[in-house]
Coordinates of C-alpha atoms (C1' of nucleotides) in Angstrom, one line a residue:
Chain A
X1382 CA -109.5 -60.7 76.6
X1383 CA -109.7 -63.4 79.0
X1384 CA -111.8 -64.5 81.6
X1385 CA -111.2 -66.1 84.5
X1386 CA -113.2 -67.0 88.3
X1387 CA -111.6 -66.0 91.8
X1388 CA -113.0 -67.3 95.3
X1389 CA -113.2 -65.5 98.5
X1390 CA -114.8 -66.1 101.8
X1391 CA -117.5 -63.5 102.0
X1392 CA -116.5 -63.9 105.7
X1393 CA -113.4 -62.8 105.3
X1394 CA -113.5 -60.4 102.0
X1395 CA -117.1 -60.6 99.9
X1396 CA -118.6 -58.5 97.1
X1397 CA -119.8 -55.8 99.6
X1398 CA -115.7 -55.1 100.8
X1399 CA -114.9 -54.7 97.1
X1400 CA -117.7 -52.3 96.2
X1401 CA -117.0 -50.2 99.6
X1402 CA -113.2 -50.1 98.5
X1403 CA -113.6 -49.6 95.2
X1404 CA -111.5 -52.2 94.3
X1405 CA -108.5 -54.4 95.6
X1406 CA -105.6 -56.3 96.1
X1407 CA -105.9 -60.1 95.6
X1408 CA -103.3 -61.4 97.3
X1409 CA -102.5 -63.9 99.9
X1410 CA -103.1 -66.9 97.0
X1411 CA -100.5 -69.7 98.3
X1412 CA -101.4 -72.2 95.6
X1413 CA -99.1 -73.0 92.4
X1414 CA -102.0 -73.8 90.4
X1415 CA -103.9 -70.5 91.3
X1416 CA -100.5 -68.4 91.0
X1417 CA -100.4 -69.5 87.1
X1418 CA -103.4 -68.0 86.5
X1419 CA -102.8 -65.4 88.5
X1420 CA -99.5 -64.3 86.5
X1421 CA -102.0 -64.8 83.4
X1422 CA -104.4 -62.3 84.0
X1423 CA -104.0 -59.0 81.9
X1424 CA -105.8 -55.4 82.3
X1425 CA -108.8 -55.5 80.9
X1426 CA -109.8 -59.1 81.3
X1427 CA -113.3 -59.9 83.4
X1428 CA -113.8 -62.4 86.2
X1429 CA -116.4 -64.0 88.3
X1430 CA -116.2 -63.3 92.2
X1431 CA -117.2 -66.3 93.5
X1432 CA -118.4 -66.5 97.4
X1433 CA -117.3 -69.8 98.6
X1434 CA -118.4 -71.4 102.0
X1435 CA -121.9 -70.2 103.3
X1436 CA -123.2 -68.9 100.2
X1437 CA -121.2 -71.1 97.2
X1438 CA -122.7 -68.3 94.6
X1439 CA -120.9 -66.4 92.0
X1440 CA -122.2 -62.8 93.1
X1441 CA -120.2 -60.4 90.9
X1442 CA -118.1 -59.1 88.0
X1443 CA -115.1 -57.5 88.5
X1444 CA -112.3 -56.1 85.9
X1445 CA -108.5 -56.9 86.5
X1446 CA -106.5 -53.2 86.3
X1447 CA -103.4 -54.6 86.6
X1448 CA -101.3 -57.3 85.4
X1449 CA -99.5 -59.4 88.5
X1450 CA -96.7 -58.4 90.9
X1451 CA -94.9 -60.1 93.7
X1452 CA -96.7 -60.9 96.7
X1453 CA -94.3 -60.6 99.5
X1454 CA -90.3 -60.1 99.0
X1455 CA -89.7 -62.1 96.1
X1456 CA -91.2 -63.4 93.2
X1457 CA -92.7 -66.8 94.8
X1458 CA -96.2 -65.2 94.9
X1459 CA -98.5 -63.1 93.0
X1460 CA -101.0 -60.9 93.0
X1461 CA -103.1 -58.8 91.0
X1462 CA -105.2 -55.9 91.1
X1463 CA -109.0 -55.6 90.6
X1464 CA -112.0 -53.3 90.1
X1465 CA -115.6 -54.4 90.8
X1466 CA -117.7 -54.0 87.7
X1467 CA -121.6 -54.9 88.0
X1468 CA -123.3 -57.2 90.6
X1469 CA -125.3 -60.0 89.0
X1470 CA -128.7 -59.4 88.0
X1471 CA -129.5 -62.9 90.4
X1472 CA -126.2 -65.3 92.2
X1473 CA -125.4 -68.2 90.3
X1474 CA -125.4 -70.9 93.1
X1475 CA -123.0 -73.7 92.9
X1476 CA -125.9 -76.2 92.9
X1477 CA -127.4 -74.0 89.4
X1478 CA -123.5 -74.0 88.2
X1479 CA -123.7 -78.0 89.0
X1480 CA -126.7 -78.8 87.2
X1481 CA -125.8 -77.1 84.0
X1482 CA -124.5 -79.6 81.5
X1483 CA -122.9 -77.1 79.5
X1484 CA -120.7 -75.8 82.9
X1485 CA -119.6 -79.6 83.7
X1486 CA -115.7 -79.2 82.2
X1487 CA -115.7 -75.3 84.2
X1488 CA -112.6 -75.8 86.0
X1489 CA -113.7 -74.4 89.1
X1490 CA -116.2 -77.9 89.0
X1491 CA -113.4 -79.9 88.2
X1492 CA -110.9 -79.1 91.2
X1493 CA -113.1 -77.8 93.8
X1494 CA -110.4 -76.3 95.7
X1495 CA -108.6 -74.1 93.1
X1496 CA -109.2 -70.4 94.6
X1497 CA -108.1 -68.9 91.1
X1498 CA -109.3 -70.5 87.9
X1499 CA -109.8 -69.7 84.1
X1500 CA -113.2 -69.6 82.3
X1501 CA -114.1 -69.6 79.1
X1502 CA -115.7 -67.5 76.4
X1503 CA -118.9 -70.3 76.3
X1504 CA -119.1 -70.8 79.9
X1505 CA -118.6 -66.9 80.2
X1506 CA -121.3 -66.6 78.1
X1507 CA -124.0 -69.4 80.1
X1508 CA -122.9 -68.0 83.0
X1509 CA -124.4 -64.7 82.4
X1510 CA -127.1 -66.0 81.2
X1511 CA -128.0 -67.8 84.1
X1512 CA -127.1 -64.9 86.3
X1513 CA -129.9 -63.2 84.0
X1514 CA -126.9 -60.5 82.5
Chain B
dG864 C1' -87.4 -89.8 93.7
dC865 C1' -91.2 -92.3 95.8
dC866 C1' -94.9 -92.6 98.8
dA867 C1' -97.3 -92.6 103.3
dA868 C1' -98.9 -89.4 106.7
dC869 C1' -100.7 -85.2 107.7
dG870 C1' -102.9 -80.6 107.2
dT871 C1' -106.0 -77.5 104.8
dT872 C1' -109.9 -76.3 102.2
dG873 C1' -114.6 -76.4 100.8
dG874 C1' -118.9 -78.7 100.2
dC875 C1' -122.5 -81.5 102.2
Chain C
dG1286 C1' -119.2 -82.3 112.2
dC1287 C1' -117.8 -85.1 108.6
dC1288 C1' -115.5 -86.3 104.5
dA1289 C1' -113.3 -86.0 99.9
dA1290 C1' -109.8 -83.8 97.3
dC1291 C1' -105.6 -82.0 97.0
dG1292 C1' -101.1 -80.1 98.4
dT1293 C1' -97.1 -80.5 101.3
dT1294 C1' -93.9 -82.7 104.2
dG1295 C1' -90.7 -86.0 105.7
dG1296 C1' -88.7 -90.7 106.0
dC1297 C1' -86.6 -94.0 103.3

DNA sequence: GCCAACGTTGGC
DNA sequence: GCCAACGTTGGC
């Protein structure tokens, strides 16, 4: 099982719109980077929905239920399916996830602008615990 | 194939 | 509103 951290404008689609639909599409992603992980993800495996922009806070857990198909008419995009799990306990803000010396190699930190990024068992694990999980 | 210019994104 | 980081584009 793997883990991994996808970012969304709450403006545009937040925690609420994926607990009212029950879960979701994520498509639209239009960066190579973000489409590798996006063609990694497997059922099963957890990830952090992260609110970028007004609120920078990880807010929820969700469960991928499906591995990735094409977004659009061929296979230059992808996109995967996803289930809300539980809401954190408390957000995570970015400045908490910042200040945590054992989050400072979390890839998310390390390019800022990657929409779809992996996570790892430990900083899985510190994560939660700072979200009080 | 390189690199400068430009656009987009996200945090401050 | 500004700026840094990064990706993409286009000229050479």
């Amino acid at each position: 099982m793997a883990y991994w951290l996808l970012r969304s404008e709450p403006d545009v689609y937040g925690w609420d719109d994926l607990v009212r639909d029950g879960g979701t599409e994520w498509d639209g992603v239009r960066n190579a980077t973000a489409r590798i992980h996006l063609k990694a993800m497997q059922p099963g495996d957890q990830a952090i929905f992260y609110h970028s922009n007004k609120e920078k806070a990880a807010v929820g857990v969700m469960e991928i239920t499906r591995a990735w198909r094409p977004d659009g008419p061929d296979d230059a995009w992808a996109s995967v399916a996803v289930k809300p799990v539980a809401k954190l306990p408390k957000p995570v803000p970015l400045a908490t996830i910042k200040a945590e010396p054992r989050l400072s190699d979390l890839m998310m930190i390390r390019q800022s602008r990657l929409s779809c990024s992996a996570v790892t068992p430990e900083e899985w694990a510190v994560l939660m615990e700072l979200a009080g999980a």
